[in-house]
Amino acid sequence: MDDKDEDLGAFDPNIPEEGPSAPPPGWLDDVHGYQGHKGGEDDNPLYPPPPAYNPQPELNRNTLVPNVRVPTVSEDVARDALLKFVESKWRYSSKPARNLTFKELKPITVYRYRLETYTETRTSAWQFEPYNGQVVDGPQYGVSPPPWDIPVSLPQRYTDMVEKVRVPHSSFVKLCHKCNGCGRTRCNNCHGRGQKRCTFCHGHGRSRNKRCTSCHGRGRKRISPPPSPRCTSCHGHGYKTCSVCHGSQNLLHFIQLTVTWKNDVADFIPDRQPDFPDKKFEKVTGDPFFIDESVLVYPIQGFPDHEICDVSTKMINEHLNRFGSTSRILQQRQTIELVPLTHAYYTYNGKDYSFFVYGMENKVFAAKYPSACTIL
């Protein structure tokens, strides 16, 4: 007997097979200003229009650099910082930190340049939800406004945030693409039969010339009492409620605008201390003695450390090229910080050692420490 000839349960041809979970290409129409949305779920970038005015950096402006005094660390502060560092290392003994003798506390000038570019990016994509009689804000109420004309409330400046907005007048109702408006889809597990062939005897009722103990010989034939095993996926119904429209048969489609505010930060510290890892600076703060803020900032000029000037020019150009076409630049801010760094030299038990105290938080980096505690 051919497996395809005799099926289990009542087959309902009116219940369709499952369609795609997303609307297929061509299922949705274009909306003016939001072209390119052919039913895909991915967000489409919406490039901002050119601004009404073209902001220009201030030209011929030299940075006025105040007199900056390199902060010094006293022996008491350096010792306390080392003791806190030792407490965080369970293998270290605090005895060397308490009894060491300082030889020199050498302050080091460290500048950190930081550029912040605060941008707004807008993307859009078709979304849908089951239609259960809710209000439909469709084209009958007007034309959808251009994506960059839709008003949104600005967050606090330099704060990352995402807001999703339903585009006005972009909604309409359409039959569910997954179930073709039936509200149900055929069970893929039993192919709409409600029952499954026995997997042990393959529907023959016998295995190895013996009555199948799994289906008790019922196999796949219609007999009474109960026929072949009920499908556990659809509980014997042969169909499932549509997972997209949840049985409502219709979907409300609309364009969702995603507005993303992001503060992109770039830092730079000249690498001039071979014994100190620069990555340590990422977790500490400095003293921002120079702050420049505008819609677009101009590269720093006239600063004594020429490497800072060069990096300022490079980073500003990189940010303009990266964000200028795909996002709207709302504000830029550049700062120069003086990050405290002191190299502490000391002796203990006749040997020379050293450690660094860095950041406004007085963190400690010690590549080598005199002794570890002895576990008895």
Short mmCIF file of C-alpha atoms in Angstrom, two decimals, residues 129-280:
data_model
loop_
_atom_site.label_atom_id
_atom_site.label_comp_id
_atom_site.label_asym_id
_atom_site.label_seq_id
_atom_site.Cartn_x
_atom_site.Cartn_y
_atom_site.Cartn_z
CA GLU A 129 -0.39 43.77 14.15
CA PRO A 130 -3.61 41.72 14.27
CA TYR A 131 -6.58 43.86 13.28
CA ASN A 132 -9.37 43.72 15.82
CA GLY A 133 -11.36 46.81 14.94
CA GLN A 134 -8.90 49.47 16.12
CA VAL A 135 -8.81 52.88 14.47
CA VAL A 136 -7.05 52.87 11.10
CA ASP A 137 -5.11 56.08 10.43
CA GLY A 138 -4.87 55.67 6.68
CA PRO A 139 -4.33 57.82 3.56
CA GLN A 140 -7.96 58.97 3.75
CA TYR A 141 -6.82 61.35 6.50
CA GLY A 142 -4.04 62.89 4.47
CA VAL A 143 -0.59 62.27 3.01
CA SER A 144 2.07 60.83 5.30
CA PRO A 145 4.55 63.55 6.28
CA PRO A 146 8.19 63.17 5.19
CA PRO A 147 10.22 61.16 7.71
CA TRP A 148 12.31 64.10 8.89
CA ASP A 149 9.24 66.30 9.36
CA ILE A 150 7.64 64.04 11.96
CA PRO A 151 8.02 65.81 15.32
CA VAL A 152 9.69 64.02 18.22
CA SER A 153 10.72 65.17 21.68
CA LEU A 154 14.47 65.63 21.91
CA PRO A 155 16.17 63.87 24.83
CA GLN A 156 18.77 65.49 27.03
CA ARG A 157 21.77 66.39 24.91
CA TYR A 158 24.51 63.75 24.55
CA THR A 159 22.11 61.09 25.87
CA ASP A 160 21.62 57.86 23.91
CA MET A 161 17.96 57.04 23.29
CA VAL A 162 15.68 55.27 20.81
CA GLU A 163 12.06 56.21 20.10
CA LYS A 164 9.62 54.43 17.79
CA VAL A 165 6.83 56.41 16.13
CA ARG A 166 4.00 55.21 13.93
CA VAL A 167 4.02 57.26 10.73
CA PRO A 168 0.73 59.20 10.44
CA HIS A 169 -1.69 58.16 7.66
CA SER A 170 0.40 55.11 6.66
CA SER A 171 -1.95 52.44 8.07
CA PHE A 172 -4.25 50.10 6.17
CA VAL A 173 -5.92 46.71 6.69
CA LYS A 174 -5.21 43.69 4.55
CA LEU A 175 -5.87 39.95 4.68
CA CYS A 176 -3.26 38.06 6.64
CA HIS A 177 -0.50 36.92 4.29
CA LYS A 178 0.29 33.83 6.35
CA CYS A 179 -3.18 32.25 6.44
CA ASN A 180 -4.73 34.07 3.45
CA GLY A 181 -7.43 35.45 5.72
CA CYS A 182 -8.55 32.06 7.01
CA GLY A 183 -7.38 32.63 10.60
CA ARG A 184 -6.03 29.09 10.67
CA THR A 185 -3.19 27.25 9.00
CA ARG A 186 -2.71 23.60 8.24
CA CYS A 187 -0.61 21.74 10.78
CA ASN A 188 2.77 20.99 9.26
CA ASN A 189 3.35 18.14 11.68
CA CYS A 190 0.46 15.98 10.52
CA HIS A 191 -0.19 17.73 7.18
CA GLY A 192 -3.71 18.64 8.27
CA ARG A 193 -4.83 15.05 9.10
CA GLY A 194 -4.98 15.42 12.86
CA GLN A 195 -3.27 12.05 13.23
CA LYS A 196 0.18 10.74 12.52
CA ARG A 197 1.37 7.45 11.15
CA CYS A 198 3.05 5.25 13.69
CA THR A 199 6.77 5.82 13.46
CA PHE A 200 7.60 2.32 14.69
CA CYS A 201 5.66 0.26 12.15
CA HIS A 202 5.40 3.02 9.52
CA GLY A 203 1.61 2.64 9.47
CA HIS A 204 1.53 -1.10 8.76
CA GLY A 205 0.30 -2.17 12.21
CA ARG A 206 2.94 -4.85 12.49
CA SER A 207 6.64 -4.77 13.21
CA ARG A 208 8.90 -7.75 12.66
CA ASN A 209 5.80 -9.85 11.89
CA LYS A 210 4.30 -9.00 15.25
CA ARG A 211 1.54 -6.65 16.23
CA CYS A 212 3.00 -3.21 16.80
CA THR A 213 3.10 -2.47 20.50
CA SER A 214 3.27 1.29 19.88
CA CYS A 215 0.02 1.74 17.93
CA HIS A 216 -1.51 -1.62 19.05
CA GLY A 217 -1.82 -2.68 15.47
CA ARG A 218 -3.86 0.33 14.41
CA GLY A 219 -1.09 1.62 12.17
CA ARG A 220 -2.75 4.10 9.90
CA LYS A 221 -6.15 2.57 9.20
CA ARG A 222 -9.46 4.10 10.24
CA ILE A 223 -10.78 1.74 12.87
CA SER A 224 -12.81 2.17 16.01
CA PRO A 225 -12.11 2.68 18.83
CA PRO A 226 -9.68 5.47 18.32
CA PRO A 227 -7.73 5.65 15.09
CA SER A 228 -4.03 6.28 14.79
CA PRO A 229 -2.21 8.39 17.38
CA ARG A 230 -3.49 11.96 17.67
CA CYS A 231 -1.09 14.67 16.50
CA THR A 232 0.41 16.31 19.57
CA SER A 233 1.17 19.53 17.71
CA CYS A 234 -2.43 20.42 16.75
CA HIS A 235 -4.14 18.13 19.32
CA GLY A 236 -5.87 16.25 16.55
CA HIS A 237 -7.55 19.23 14.90
CA GLY A 238 -5.41 19.22 11.79
CA TYR A 239 -4.95 22.98 11.96
CA LYS A 240 -3.53 25.70 14.21
CA THR A 241 -4.57 29.24 14.93
CA CYS A 242 -2.53 31.51 12.67
CA SER A 243 0.57 32.66 14.51
CA VAL A 244 0.61 36.04 12.72
CA CYS A 245 -2.97 37.32 12.90
CA HIS A 246 -3.88 35.18 15.95
CA GLY A 247 -7.14 34.20 14.27
CA SER A 248 -8.31 37.72 13.43
CA GLN A 249 -7.88 37.01 9.69
CA ASN A 250 -6.75 40.59 8.98
CA LEU A 251 -3.63 42.59 9.70
CA LEU A 252 -3.17 46.30 10.30
CA HIS A 253 -0.05 47.39 8.43
CA PHE A 254 1.79 50.64 9.17
CA ILE A 255 5.20 52.23 8.74
CA GLN A 256 7.19 52.51 11.96
CA LEU A 257 9.76 55.27 12.22
CA THR A 258 12.72 54.55 14.50
CA VAL A 259 14.56 57.63 15.76
CA THR A 260 17.97 56.97 17.31
CA TRP A 261 19.96 59.56 19.22
CA LYS A 262 23.55 58.55 19.82
CA ASN A 263 26.58 60.23 21.29
CA ASP A 264 29.63 58.99 19.41
CA VAL A 265 32.79 59.49 21.46
CA ALA A 266 36.41 59.33 20.31
CA ASP A 267 39.30 59.60 22.77
CA PHE A 268 43.00 60.03 22.26
CA ILE A 269 45.94 60.04 24.69
CA PRO A 270 49.50 60.31 23.34
CA ASP A 271 51.37 57.08 24.05
CA ARG A 272 54.48 58.37 25.77
CA GLN A 273 54.72 56.17 28.87
CA PRO A 274 56.07 52.76 27.87
CA ASP A 275 55.79 51.44 31.44
CA PHE A 276 52.14 52.41 31.84
CA PRO A 277 49.31 50.77 29.82
CA ASP A 278 47.21 53.50 28.19
CA LYS A 279 44.04 51.40 28.44
CA LYS A 280 44.04 52.12 32.17
#
